[in-house]
Short mmCIF file of C-alpha atoms and ligand atoms in Angstrom, two decimals:
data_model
loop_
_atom_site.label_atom_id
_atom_site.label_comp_id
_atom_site.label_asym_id
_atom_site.label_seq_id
_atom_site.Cartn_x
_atom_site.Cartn_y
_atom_site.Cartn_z
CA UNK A 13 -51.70 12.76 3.77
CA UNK A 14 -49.02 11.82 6.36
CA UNK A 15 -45.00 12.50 5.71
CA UNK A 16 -44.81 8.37 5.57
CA UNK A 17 -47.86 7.27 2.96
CA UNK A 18 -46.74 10.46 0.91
CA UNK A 19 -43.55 8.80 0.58
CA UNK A 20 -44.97 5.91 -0.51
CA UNK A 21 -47.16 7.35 -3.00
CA UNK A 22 -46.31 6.41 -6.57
CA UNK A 23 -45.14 8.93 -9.00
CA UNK A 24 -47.97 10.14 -11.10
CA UNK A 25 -47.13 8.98 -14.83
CA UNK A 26 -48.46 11.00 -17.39
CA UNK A 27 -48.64 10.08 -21.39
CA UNK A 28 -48.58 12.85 -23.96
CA UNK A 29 -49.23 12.61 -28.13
CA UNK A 30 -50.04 15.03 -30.85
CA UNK A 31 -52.14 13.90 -33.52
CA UNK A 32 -54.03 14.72 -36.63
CA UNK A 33 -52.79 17.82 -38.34
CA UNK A 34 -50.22 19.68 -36.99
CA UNK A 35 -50.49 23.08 -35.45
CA UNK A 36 -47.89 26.16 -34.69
CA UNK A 37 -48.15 25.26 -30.88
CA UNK A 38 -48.08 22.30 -30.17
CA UNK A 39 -44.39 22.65 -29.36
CA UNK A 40 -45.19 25.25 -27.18
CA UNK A 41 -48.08 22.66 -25.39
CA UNK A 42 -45.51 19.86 -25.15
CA UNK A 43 -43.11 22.00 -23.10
CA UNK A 44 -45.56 23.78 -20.83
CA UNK A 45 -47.03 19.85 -19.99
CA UNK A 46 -43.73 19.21 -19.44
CA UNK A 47 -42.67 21.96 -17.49
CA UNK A 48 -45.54 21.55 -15.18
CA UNK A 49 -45.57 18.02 -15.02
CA UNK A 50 -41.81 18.43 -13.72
CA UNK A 51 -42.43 21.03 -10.77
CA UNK A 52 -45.29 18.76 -9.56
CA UNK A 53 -42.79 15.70 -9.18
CA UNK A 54 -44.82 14.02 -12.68
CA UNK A 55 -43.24 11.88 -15.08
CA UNK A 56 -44.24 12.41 -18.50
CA UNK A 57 -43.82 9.71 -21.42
CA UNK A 58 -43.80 11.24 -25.12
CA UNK A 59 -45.55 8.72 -27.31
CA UNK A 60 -44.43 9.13 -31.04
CA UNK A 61 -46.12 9.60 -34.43
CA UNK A 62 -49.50 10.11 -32.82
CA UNK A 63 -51.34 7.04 -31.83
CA UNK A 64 -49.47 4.47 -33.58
CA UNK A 65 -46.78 5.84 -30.94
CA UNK A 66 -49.44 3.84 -28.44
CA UNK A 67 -49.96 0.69 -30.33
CA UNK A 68 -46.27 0.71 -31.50
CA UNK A 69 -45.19 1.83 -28.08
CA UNK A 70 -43.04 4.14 -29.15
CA UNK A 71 -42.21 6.43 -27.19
CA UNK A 72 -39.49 8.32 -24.55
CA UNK A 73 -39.47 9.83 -21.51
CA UNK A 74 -39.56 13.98 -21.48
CA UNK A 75 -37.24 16.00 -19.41
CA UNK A 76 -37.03 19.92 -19.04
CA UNK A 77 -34.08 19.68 -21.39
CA UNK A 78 -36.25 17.85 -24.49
CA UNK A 79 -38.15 21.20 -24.75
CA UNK A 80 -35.63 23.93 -23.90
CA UNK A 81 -35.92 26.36 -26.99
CA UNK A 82 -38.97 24.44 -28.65
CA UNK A 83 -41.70 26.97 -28.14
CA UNK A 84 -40.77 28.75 -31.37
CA UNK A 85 -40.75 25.92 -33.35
CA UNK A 86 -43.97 25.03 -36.10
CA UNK A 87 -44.43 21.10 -36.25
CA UNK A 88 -44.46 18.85 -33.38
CA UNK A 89 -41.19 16.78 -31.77
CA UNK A 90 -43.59 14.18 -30.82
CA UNK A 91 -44.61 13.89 -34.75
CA UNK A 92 -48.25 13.35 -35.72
CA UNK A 93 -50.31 11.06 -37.53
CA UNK A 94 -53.80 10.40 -38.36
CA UNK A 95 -53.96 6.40 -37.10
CA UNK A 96 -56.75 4.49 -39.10
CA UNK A 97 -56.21 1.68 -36.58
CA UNK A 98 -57.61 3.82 -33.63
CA UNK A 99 -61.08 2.97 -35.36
CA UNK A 100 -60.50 -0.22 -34.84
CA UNK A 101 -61.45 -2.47 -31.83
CA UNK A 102 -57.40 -4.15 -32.29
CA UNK A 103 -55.50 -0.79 -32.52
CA UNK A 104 -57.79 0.29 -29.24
CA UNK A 105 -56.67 -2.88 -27.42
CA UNK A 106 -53.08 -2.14 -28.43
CA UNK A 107 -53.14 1.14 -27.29
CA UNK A 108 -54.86 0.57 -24.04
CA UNK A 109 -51.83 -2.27 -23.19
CA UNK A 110 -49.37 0.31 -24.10
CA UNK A 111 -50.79 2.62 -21.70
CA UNK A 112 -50.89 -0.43 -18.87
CA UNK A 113 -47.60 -1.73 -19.26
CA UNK A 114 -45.84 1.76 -19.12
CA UNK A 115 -48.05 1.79 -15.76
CA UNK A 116 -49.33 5.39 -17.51
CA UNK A 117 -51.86 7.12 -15.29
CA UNK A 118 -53.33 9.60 -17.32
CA UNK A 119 -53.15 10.34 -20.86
CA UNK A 120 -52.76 13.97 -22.74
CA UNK A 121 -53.86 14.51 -26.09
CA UNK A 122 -53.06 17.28 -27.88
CA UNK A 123 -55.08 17.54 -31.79
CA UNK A 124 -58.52 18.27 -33.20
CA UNK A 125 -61.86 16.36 -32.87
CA UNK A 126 -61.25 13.05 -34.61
CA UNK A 127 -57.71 12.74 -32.26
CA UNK A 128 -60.13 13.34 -29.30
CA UNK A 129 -62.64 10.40 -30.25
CA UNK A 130 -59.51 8.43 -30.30
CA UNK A 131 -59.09 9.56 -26.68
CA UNK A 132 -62.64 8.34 -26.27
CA UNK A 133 -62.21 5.24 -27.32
CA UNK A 134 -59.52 4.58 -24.86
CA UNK A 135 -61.20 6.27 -21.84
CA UNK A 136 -64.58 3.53 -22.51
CA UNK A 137 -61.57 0.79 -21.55
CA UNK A 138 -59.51 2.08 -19.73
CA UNK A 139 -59.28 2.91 -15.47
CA UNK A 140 -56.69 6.25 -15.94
CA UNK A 141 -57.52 9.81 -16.71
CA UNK A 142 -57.98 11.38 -20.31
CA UNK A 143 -57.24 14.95 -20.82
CA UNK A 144 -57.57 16.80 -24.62
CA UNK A 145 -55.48 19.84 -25.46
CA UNK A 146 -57.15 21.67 -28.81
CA UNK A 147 -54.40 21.88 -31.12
CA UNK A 148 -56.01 22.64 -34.36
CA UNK A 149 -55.31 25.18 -37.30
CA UNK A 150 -59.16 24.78 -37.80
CA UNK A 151 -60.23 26.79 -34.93
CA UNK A 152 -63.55 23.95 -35.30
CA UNK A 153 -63.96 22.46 -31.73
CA UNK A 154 -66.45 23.76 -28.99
CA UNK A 155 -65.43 24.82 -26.25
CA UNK A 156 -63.13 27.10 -26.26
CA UNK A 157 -62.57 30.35 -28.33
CA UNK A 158 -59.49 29.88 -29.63
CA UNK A 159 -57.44 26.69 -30.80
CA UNK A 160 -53.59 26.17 -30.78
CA UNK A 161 -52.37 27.45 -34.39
CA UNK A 162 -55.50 28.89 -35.68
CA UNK A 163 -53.80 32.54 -34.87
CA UNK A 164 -50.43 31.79 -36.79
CA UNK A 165 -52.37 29.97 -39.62
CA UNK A 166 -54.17 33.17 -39.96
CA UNK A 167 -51.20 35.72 -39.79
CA UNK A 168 -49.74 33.02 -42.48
CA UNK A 169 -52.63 33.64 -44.65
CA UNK A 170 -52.60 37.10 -44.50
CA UNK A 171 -48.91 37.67 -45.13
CA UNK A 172 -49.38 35.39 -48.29
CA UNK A 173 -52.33 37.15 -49.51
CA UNK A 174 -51.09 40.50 -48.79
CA UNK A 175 -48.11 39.37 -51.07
CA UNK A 176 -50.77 38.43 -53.92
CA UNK A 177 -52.57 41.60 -53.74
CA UNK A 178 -49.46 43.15 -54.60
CA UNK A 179 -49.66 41.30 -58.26
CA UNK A 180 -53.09 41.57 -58.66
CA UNK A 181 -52.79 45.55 -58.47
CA UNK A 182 -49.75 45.54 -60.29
CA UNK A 183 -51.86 43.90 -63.09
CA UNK A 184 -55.54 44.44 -61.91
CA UNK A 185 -56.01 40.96 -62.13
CA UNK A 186 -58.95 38.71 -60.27
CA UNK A 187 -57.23 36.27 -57.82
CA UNK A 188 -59.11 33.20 -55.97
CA UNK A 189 -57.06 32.53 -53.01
CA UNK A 190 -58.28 29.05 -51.45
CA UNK A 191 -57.61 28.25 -47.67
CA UNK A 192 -57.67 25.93 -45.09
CA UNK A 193 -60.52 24.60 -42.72
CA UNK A 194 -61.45 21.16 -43.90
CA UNK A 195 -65.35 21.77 -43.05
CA UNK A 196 -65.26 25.26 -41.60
CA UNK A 197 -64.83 29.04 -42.16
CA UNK A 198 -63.19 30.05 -39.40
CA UNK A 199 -59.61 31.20 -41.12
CA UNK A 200 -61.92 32.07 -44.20
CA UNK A 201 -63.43 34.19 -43.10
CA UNK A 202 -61.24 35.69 -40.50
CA UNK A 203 -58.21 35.99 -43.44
CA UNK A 204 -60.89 37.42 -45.66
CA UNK A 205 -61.40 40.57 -43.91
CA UNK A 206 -58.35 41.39 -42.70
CA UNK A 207 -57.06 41.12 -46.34
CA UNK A 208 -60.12 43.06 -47.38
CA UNK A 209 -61.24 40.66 -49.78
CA UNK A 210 -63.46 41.44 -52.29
CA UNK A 211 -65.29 38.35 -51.62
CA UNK A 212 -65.17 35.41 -49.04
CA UNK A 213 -66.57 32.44 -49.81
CA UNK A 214 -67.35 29.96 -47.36
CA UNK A 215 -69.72 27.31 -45.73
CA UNK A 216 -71.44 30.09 -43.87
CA UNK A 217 -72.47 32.30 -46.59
CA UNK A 218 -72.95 29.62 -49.55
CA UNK A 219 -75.34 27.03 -50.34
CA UNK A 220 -74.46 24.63 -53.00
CA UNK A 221 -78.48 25.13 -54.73
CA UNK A 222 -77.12 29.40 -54.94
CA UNK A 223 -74.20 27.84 -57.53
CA UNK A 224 -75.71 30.06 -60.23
CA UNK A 225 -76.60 32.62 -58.84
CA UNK A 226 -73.46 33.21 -57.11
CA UNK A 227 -71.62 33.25 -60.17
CA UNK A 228 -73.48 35.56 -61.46
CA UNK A 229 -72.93 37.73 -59.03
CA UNK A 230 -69.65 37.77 -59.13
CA UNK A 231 -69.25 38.29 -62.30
CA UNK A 232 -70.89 41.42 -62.71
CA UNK A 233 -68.73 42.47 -59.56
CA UNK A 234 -65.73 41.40 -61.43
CA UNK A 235 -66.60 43.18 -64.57
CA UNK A 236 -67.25 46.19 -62.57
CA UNK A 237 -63.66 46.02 -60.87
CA UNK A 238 -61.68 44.93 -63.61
CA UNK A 239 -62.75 46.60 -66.23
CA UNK A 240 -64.23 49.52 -65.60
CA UNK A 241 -63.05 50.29 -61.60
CA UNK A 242 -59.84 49.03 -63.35
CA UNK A 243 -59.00 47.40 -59.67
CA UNK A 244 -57.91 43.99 -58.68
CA UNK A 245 -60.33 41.36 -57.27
CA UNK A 246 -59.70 39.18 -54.56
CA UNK A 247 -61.82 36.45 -53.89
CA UNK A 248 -60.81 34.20 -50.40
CA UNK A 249 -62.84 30.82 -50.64
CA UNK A 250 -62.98 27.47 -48.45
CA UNK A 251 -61.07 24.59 -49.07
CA UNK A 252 -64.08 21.20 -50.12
CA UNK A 253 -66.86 23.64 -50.84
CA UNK A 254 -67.57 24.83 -54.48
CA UNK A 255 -68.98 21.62 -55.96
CA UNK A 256 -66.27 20.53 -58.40
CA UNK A 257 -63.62 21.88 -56.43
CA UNK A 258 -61.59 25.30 -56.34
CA UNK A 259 -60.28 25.17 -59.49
CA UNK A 260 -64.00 24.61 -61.35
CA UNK A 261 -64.78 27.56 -59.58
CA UNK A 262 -62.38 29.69 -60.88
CA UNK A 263 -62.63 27.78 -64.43
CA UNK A 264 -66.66 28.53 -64.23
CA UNK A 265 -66.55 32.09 -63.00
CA UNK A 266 -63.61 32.73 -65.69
CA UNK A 267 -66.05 31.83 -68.17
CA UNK A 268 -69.04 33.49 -66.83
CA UNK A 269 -66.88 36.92 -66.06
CA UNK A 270 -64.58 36.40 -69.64
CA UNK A 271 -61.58 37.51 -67.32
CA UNK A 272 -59.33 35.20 -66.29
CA UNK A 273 -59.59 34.03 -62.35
CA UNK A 274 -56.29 32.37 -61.36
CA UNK A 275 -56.87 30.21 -58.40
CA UNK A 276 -53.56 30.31 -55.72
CA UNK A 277 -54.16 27.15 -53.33
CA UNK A 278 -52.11 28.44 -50.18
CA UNK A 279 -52.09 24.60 -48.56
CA UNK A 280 -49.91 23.47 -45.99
CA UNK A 281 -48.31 26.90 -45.24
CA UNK A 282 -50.45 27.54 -43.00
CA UNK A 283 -49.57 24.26 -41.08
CA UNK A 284 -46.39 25.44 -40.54
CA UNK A 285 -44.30 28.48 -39.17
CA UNK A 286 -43.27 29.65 -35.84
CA UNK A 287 -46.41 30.43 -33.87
CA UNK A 288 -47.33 33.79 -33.16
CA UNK A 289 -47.54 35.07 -29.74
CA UNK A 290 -51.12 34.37 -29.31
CA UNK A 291 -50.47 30.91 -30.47
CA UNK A 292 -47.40 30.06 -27.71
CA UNK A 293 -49.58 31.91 -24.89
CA UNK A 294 -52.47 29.97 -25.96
CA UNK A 295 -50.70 26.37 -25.76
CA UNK A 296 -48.71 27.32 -22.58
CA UNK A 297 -51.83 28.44 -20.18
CA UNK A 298 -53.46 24.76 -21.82
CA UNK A 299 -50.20 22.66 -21.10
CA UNK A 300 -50.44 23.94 -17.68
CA UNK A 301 -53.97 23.57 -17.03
CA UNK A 302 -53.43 20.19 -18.31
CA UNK A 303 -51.12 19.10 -15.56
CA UNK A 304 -53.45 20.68 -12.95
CA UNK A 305 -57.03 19.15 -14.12
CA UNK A 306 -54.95 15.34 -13.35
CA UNK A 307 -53.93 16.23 -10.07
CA UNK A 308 -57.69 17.30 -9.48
CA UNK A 309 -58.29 13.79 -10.57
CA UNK A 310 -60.71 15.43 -13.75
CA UNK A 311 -60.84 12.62 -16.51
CA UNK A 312 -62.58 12.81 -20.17
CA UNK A 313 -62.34 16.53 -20.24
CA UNK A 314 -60.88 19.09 -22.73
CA UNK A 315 -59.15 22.35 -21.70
CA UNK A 316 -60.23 25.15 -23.27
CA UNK A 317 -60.31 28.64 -23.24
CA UNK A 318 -63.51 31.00 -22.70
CA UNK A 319 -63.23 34.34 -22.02
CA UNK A 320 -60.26 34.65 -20.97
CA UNK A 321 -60.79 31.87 -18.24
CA UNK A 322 -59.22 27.94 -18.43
CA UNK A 323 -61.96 26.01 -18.54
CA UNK A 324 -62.73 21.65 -18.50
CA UNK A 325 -65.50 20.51 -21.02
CA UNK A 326 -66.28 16.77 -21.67
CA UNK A 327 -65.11 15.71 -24.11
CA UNK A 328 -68.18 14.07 -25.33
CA UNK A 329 -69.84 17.95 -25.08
CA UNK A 330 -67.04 18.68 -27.78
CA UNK A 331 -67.38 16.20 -30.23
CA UNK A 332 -71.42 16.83 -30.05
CA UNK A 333 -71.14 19.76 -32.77
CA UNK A 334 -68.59 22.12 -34.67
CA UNK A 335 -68.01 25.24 -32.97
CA UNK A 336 -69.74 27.79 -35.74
CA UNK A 337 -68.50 31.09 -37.01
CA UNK A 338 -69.57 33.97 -34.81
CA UNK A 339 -72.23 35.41 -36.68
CA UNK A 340 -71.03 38.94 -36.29
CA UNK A 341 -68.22 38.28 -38.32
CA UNK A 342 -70.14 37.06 -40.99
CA UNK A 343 -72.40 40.08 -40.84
CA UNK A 344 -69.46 42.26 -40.57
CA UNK A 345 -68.33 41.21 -44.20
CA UNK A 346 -71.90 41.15 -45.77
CA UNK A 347 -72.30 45.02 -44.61
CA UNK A 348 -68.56 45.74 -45.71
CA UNK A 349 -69.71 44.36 -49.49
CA UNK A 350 -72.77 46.09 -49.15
CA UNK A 351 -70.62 49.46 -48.63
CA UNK A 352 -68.30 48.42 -51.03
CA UNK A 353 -71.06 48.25 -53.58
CA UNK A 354 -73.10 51.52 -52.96
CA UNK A 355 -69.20 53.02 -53.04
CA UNK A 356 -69.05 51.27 -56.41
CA UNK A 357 -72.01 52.51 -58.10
O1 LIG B 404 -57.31 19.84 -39.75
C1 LIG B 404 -56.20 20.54 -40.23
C2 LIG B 404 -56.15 20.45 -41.73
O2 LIG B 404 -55.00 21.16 -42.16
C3 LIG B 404 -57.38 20.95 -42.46
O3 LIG B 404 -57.44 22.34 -42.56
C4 LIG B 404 -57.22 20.25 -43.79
O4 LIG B 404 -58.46 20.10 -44.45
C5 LIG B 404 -56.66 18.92 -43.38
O5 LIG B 404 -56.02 19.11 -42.13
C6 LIG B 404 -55.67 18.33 -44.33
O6 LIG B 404 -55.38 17.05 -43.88
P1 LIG B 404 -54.14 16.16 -44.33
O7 LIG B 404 -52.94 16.67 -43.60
O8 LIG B 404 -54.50 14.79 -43.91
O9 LIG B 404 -54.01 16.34 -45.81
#
């Protein structure tokens, strides 16, 4: 490009949101876009409150100062939301005349699969570029190994539940700890063994038809333990699985065991926090990449991280299936119990 049609070369314009649930990170995104954005001469508009920020159009423009000192903060600046009208044809339209009149050339997204068929939407109507960022406690999206605030959710977890081992030794006492991960196992199972659960329970190991037999199971385990092992019990279970809910689990396996099961919901504390280091790295190395897929001119992709390496997926690849569980993780716990119980006997 010559000296004179580079100066005449607009300004590349870039939009940036967080959406859906909040993840430790996504602070630590923000500024890295925004750092990058700024060394390559790109403007960056934050929209607010997700995508109602779009169809609102509310939003600001992002200098290096907005993010100084944000990396260690949990939350988002931007704020978040999960928009009901991006799935309809309206809020689309609003959002895509947002984008046009703020002359926006390519759009960042940072959230979890549902924020990224927003993205979707907008990319089937619109001429600029779409970019996701994973920024998901849930760890659930293929694509990448790793999503922004997965780690700290899990170091969360595991600080809490080390915490309520303490009690349950103190009193040998059976504890159902339920976590995070709307459809998925990934912190389940993950917290589970680093807290060396007794038990995990989760969408990978449980079938709603082995109801009975599962509580059977675990009774006689807890029986074992609490009465005559005389040794707490710690059971770490997935949030929407046990038919009934967590706490018909623990009312059923009370009553099935006769010792009482107190079930300890750990919730939105593992939303929140500073993010570890893993978490700020993470969202950092995406941010960047980010900035650099636009000025390759890649559009409808997700960054992501595999093996080490930045990668671009389509985003259509991503929202084809839930990244699983690795295997090996689950097998990992089954032969742990399996020792466990041979130790037992
Ligand atoms: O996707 C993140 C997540 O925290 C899930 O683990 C959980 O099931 C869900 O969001 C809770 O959503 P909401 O914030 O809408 O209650």
């Amino acid at each position: 490009m010559s000296a004179i049609n580079k100066q005449k070369s607009k300004t590349i314009h870039v939009g940036l949101l967080t959406s859906g649930g909040d993840a430790p990170g996504m602070n630590a995104a923000i500024r890295a876009v925004v750092l990058a954005a700024t060394a390559n001469n790109i403007n960056v508009t934050g929209f607010h409150h997700g995508y109602n920020g779009l169809i609102d159009n509310e939003c600001s423009l992002l200098s290096p100062d907005d993010v100084q000192g944000i990396i260690r903060l949990g939350g988002t600046i931007l704020k978040s939301a999960r928009c009901q009208a991006m799935t309809e044809k309206s809020g689309i339209n609003k959002a895509v005349d947002t984008l046009k009149h703020h002359e926006i050339d390519a759009l960042i997204v940072i959230g979890g699969d549902g924020s990224f068929c927003g993205l979707q939407a907008i990319q089937n109507q619109w001429q600029g570029q779409t970019i996701g960022i994973p920024g998901t406690i849930d760890n659930d999206i293929d694509g990448t190994d790793y999503t922004i605030g997965f780690s700290t959710a899990v170091n969360t977890a595991i600080d809490a539940i080390d915490k309520i081992r303490d009690t349950a030794n103190a009193f040998d006492r059976v504890f159902i700890v339920e976590l995070m991960g709307r459809k998925s196992g990934h912190i389940t199972f993950n917290v589970g063994i680093s807290c060396a659960a007794e038990q995990v329970i989760s969408f990978e190991n449980f079938q709603p038809s082995e109801k009975q037999s599962t509580l059977n199971k675990l009774a006689d385990n807890i029986k074992q333990s609490i009465v005559v092992n005389q040794a707490s019990y710690l059971i770490v279970m997935a949030e929407n699985l046990w038919p009934g809910g967590s706490q018909a689990f623990a009312d059923e396996l009370s009553a099935a065991s006769k010792v009482d099961c107190t079930l300890c919901t750990l919730g939105y504390i593992q939303r929140g926090g500073s993010p570890v280091a893993k978490d700020r790295i993470l969202a950092t190395k995406m941010g960047v990449a980010a900035i650099q897929a636009i000025m390759q001119q890649q559009t409808d992709v997700m960054i992501g991280e595999q093996n080490n390496a930045m990668v671009s997926i389509p985003l259509a690849q991503t929202a084809l299936h839930q990244k699983q569980v690795s295997q090996s993780l689950v097998d990992a716990q089954q032969n742990i119990l399996a020792m466990t119980a041979q130790t037992d006997t």
